[in-house]
Short mmCIF file of C-alpha atoms and ligand atoms in Angstrom, two decimals:
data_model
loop_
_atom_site.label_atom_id
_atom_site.label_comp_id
_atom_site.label_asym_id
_atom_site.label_seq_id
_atom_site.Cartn_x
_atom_site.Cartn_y
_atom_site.Cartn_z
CA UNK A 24 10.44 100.54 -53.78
CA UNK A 25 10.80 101.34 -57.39
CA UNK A 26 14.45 99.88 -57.80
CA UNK A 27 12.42 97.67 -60.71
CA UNK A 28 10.32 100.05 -62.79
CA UNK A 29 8.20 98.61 -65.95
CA UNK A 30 7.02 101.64 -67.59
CA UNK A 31 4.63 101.50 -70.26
CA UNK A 32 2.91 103.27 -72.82
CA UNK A 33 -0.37 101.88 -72.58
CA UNK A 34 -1.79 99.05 -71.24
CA UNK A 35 -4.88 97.36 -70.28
CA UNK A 36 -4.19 97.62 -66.51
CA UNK A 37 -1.07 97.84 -64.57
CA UNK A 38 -2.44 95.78 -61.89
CA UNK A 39 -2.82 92.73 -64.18
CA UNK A 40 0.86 93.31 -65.28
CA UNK A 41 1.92 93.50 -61.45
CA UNK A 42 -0.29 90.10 -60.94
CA UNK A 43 1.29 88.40 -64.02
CA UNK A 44 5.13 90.01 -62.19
CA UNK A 45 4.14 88.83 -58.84
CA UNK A 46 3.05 85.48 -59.80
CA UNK A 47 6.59 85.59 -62.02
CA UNK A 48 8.74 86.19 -58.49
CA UNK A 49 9.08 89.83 -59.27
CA UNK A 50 11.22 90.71 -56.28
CA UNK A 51 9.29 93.24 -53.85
CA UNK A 52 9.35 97.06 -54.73
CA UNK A 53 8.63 96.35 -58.45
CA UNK A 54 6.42 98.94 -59.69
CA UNK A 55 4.69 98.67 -63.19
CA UNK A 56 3.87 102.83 -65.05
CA UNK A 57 1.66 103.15 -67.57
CA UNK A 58 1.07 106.61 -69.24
CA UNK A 59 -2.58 105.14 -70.09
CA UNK A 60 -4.82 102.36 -69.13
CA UNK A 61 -7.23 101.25 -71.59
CA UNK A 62 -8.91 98.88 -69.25
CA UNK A 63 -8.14 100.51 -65.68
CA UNK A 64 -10.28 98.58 -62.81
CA UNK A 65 -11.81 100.06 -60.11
CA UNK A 66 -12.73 98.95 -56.32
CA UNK A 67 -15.90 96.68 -56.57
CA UNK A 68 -15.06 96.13 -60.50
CA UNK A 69 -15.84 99.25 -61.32
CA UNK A 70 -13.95 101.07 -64.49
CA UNK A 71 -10.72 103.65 -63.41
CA UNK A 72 -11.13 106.49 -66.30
CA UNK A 73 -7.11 106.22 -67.22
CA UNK A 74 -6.49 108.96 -69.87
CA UNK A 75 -2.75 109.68 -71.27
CA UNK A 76 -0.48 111.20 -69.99
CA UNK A 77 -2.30 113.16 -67.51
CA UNK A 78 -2.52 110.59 -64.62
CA UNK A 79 -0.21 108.16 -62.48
CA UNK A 80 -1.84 104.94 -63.23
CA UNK A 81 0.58 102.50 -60.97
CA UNK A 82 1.00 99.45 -59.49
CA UNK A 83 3.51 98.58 -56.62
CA UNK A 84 4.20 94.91 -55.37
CA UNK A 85 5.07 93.94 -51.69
CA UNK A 86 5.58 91.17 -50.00
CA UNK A 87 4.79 91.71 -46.53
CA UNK A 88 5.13 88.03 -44.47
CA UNK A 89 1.74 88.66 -43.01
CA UNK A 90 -1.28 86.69 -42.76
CA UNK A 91 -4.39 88.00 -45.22
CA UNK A 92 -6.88 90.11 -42.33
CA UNK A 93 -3.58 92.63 -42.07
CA UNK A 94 -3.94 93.36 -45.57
CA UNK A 95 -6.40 96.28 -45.42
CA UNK A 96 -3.62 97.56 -43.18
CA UNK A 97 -1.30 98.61 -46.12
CA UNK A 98 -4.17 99.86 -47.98
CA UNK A 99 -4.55 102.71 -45.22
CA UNK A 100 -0.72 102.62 -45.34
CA UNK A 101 -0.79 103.87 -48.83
CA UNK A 102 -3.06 105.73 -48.68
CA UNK A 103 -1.11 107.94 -45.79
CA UNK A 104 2.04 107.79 -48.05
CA UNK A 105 -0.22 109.12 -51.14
CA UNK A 106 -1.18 112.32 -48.91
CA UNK A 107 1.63 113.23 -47.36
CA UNK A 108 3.51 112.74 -50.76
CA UNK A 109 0.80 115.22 -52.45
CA UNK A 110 1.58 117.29 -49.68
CA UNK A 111 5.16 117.67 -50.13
CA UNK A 112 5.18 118.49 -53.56
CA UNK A 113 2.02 120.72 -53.68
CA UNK A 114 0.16 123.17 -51.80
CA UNK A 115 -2.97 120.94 -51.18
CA UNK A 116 -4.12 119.34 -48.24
CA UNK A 117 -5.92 116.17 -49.21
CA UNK A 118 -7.85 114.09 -46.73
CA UNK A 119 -8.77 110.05 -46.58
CA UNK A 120 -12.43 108.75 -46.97
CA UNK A 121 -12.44 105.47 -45.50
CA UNK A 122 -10.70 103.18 -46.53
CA UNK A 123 -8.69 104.31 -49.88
CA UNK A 124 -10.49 107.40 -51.49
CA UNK A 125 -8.19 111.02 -51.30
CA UNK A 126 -10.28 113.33 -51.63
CA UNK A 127 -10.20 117.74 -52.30
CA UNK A 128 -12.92 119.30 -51.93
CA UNK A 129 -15.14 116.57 -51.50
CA UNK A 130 -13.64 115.11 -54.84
CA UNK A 131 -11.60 112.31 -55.28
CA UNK A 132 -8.30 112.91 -56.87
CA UNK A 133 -7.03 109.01 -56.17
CA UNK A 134 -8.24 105.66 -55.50
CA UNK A 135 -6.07 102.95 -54.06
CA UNK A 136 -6.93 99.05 -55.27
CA UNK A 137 -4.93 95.98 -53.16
CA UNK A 138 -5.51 92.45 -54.16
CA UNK A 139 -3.98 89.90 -53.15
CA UNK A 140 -1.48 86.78 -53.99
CA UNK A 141 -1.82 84.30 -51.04
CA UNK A 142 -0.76 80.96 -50.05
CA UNK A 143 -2.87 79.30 -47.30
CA UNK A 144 -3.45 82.00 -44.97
CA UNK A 145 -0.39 83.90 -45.44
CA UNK A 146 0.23 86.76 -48.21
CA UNK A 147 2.85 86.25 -50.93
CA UNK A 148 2.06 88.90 -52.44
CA UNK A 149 -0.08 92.03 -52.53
CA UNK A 150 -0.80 94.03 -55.26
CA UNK A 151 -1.22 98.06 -54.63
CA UNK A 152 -2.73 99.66 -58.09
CA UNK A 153 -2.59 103.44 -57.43
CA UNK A 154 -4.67 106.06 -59.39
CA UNK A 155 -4.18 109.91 -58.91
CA UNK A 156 -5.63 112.15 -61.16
CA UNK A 157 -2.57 114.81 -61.77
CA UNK A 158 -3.07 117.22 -64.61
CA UNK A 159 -6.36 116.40 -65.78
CA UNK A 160 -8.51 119.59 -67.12
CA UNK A 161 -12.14 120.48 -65.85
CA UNK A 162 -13.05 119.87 -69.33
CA UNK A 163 -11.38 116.87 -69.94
CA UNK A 164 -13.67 114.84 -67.84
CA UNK A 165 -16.29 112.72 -68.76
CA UNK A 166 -19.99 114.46 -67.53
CA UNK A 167 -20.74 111.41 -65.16
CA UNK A 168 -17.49 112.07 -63.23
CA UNK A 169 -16.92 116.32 -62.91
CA UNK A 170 -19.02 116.25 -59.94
CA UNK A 171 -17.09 113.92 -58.28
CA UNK A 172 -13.95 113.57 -59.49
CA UNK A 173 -11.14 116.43 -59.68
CA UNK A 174 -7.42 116.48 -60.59
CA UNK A 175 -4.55 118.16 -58.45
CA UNK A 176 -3.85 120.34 -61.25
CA UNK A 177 -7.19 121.49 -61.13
CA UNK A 178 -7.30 122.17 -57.14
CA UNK A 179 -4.17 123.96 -57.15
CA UNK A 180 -3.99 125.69 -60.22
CA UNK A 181 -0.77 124.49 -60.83
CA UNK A 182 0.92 121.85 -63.85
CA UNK A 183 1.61 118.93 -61.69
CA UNK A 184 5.42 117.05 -62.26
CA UNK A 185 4.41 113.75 -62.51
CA UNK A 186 7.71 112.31 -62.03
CA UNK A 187 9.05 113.88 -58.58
CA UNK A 188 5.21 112.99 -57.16
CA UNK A 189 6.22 109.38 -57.98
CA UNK A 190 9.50 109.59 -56.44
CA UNK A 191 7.77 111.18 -53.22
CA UNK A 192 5.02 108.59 -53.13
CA UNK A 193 7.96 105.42 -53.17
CA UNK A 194 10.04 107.74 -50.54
CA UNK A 195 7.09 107.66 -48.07
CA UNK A 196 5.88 104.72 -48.78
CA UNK A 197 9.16 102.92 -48.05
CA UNK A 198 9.35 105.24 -45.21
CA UNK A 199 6.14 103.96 -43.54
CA UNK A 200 6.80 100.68 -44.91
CA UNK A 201 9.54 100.26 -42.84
CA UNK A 202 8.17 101.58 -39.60
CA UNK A 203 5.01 99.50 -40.11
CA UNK A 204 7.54 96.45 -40.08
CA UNK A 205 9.30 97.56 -37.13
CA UNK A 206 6.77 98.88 -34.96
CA UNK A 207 3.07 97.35 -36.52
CA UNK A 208 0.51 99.32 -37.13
CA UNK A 209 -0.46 101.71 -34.56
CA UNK A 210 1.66 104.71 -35.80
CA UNK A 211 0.20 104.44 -39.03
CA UNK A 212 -3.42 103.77 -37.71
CA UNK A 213 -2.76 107.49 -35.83
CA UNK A 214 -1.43 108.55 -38.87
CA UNK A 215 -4.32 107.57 -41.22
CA UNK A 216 -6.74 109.38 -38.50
CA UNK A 217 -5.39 112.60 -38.42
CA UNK A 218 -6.08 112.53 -42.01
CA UNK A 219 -9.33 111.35 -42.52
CA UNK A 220 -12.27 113.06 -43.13
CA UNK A 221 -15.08 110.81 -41.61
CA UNK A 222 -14.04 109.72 -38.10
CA UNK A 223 -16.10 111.64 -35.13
CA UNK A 224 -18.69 112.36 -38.26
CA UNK A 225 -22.28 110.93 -39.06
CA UNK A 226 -21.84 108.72 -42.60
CA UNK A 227 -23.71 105.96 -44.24
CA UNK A 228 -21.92 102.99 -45.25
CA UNK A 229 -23.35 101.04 -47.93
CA UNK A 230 -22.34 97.40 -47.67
CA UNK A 231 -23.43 94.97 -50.60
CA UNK A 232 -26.25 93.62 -48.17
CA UNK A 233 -27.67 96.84 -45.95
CA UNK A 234 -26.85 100.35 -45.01
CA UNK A 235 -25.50 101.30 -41.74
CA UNK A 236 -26.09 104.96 -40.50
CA UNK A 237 -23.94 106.07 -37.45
CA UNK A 238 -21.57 107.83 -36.41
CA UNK A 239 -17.84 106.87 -37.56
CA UNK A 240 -15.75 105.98 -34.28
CA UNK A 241 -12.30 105.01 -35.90
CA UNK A 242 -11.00 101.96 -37.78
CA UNK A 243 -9.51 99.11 -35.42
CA UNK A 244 -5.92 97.73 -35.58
CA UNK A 245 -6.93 95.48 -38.63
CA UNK A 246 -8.28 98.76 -40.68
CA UNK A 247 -11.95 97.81 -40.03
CA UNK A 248 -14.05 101.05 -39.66
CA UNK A 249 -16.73 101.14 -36.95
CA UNK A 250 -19.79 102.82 -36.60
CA UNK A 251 -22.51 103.17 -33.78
CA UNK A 252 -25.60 103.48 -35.18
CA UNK A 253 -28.72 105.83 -32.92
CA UNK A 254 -29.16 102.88 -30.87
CA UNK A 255 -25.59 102.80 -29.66
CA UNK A 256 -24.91 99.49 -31.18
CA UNK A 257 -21.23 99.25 -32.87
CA UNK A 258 -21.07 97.67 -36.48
CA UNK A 259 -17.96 97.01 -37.70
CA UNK A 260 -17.86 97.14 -41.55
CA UNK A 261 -14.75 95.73 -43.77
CA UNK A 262 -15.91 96.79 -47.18
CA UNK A 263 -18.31 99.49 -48.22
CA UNK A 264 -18.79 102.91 -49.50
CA UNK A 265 -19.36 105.54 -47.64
CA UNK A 266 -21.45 108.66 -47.98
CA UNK A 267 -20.37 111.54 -45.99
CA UNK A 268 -24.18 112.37 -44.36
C1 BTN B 27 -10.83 102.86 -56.62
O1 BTN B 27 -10.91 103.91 -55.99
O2 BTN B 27 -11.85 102.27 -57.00
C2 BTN B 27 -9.46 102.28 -56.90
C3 BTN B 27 -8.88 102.78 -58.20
C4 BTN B 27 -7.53 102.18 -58.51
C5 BTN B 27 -6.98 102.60 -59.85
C6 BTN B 27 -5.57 102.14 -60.08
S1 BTN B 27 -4.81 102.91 -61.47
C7 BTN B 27 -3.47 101.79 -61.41
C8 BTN B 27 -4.06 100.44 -61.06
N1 BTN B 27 -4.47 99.74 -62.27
C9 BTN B 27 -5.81 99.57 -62.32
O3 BTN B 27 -6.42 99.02 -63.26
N2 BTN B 27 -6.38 100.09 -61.22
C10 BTN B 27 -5.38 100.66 -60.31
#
């Protein structure tokens, strides 16, 4: 990962780069940089504030030979690879909100979007646009985001290397990468649980049809998170967001 680096000044989005890569045969590993995104995309199309030079706005192709449900799997695989990577190279402790928020504090500090390339039912390609806010100022943000957004410059009162957290982030990454190949997805699944923040907790997920209130139980082998609502019943849910009461 990150033998093929396209590094950019500023861009609309690295993940419609990466798309326009993948769909080009960009060999797996490619990663596309930007120091700014001008139109950075959110989950649920939702706008990624992208300023310069104070962020790692990236995008990472891989082409797992996998059929489409597994992909959520290498969402929580990256997201595992982001923390312990953070980790390494600071003296935070960040922890997962299912499925792709990193959060400090309650904050987030990155969000993880995967789309896909895919060819009947199998993947070609997927597409894994990473956000982490690095060196960001309290007073840099926007007012609609300081109360939930934060930087890791900010939580550790430190100036952030951008560079060697990149490097750490394609280290792990390939690192996991490889033992997800070789031995699936339970390791990672443990992995991504001693991490998170919501499992064994009471939450609300918001799907885009109702709201399920329960306790988190875990996420399943495919990366699906269930819940058991007062009544006992177990919901699985595959894409929401989720509040943390
Ligand atoms: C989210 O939490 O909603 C996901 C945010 C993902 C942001 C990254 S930044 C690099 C890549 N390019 C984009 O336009 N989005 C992703």
């Amino acid at each position: 990962i990150g033998q093929s680096i396209h590094y950019k000044e500023s861009v609309d989005s690295t993940q419609k780069i990466a798309h326009r890569l993948a769909y080009d045969d960009a060999p797996e590993g490619t990663v596309v940089i930007a120091e700014e995104q001008l139109l950075g995309r959110g989950r649920m199309d939702r706008a990624w504030h992208s300023p310069k030079y104070s962020g790692i706005w990236m995008s990472i192709i891989l082409r797992p030979n996998l059929p489409i449900p597994k992909a959520p799997q290498l969402t929580l695989l990256t997201a595992v690879a982001v923390v312990q990577a953070i980790e390494e190279i600071t003296s935070l402790s960040p922890q997962i909100k299912w499925p792709n928020d990193i959060l400090m504090n309650g904050k987030k500090v990155t969000g993880i979007l995967t789309e896909l390339q895919a060819e009947a039912d199998r993947i070609i390609s997927i597409i894994i646009g990473i956000g982490i806010n690095v060196n960001q100022k309290r007073e840099e943000y926007p007012d609609e985001l300081k109360d939930i957004a934060t930087s890791l410059s900010i939580e550790s009162g430190e100036q952030i290397n951008r560079s060697v957290l990149i490097r750490g982030i394609f280290n792990r990454l390939e690192h996991l990468y490889e033992i997800y190949l070789e031995n699936g997805f339970y390791p990672i699944k443990l992995l991504w649980e001693s991490y998170a923040i919501s499992i064994g907790k009471t939450i609300t997920a918001r799907t885009l049809n109702h709201t399920i209130r329960g306790k988190a139980l875990g996420i399943t082998e495919d990366g699906v998170l269930q819940i058991e609502d007062e009544e006992g019943k177990i919901h699985s849910v595959y894409s929401a967001d989720i509040d943390l009461q």
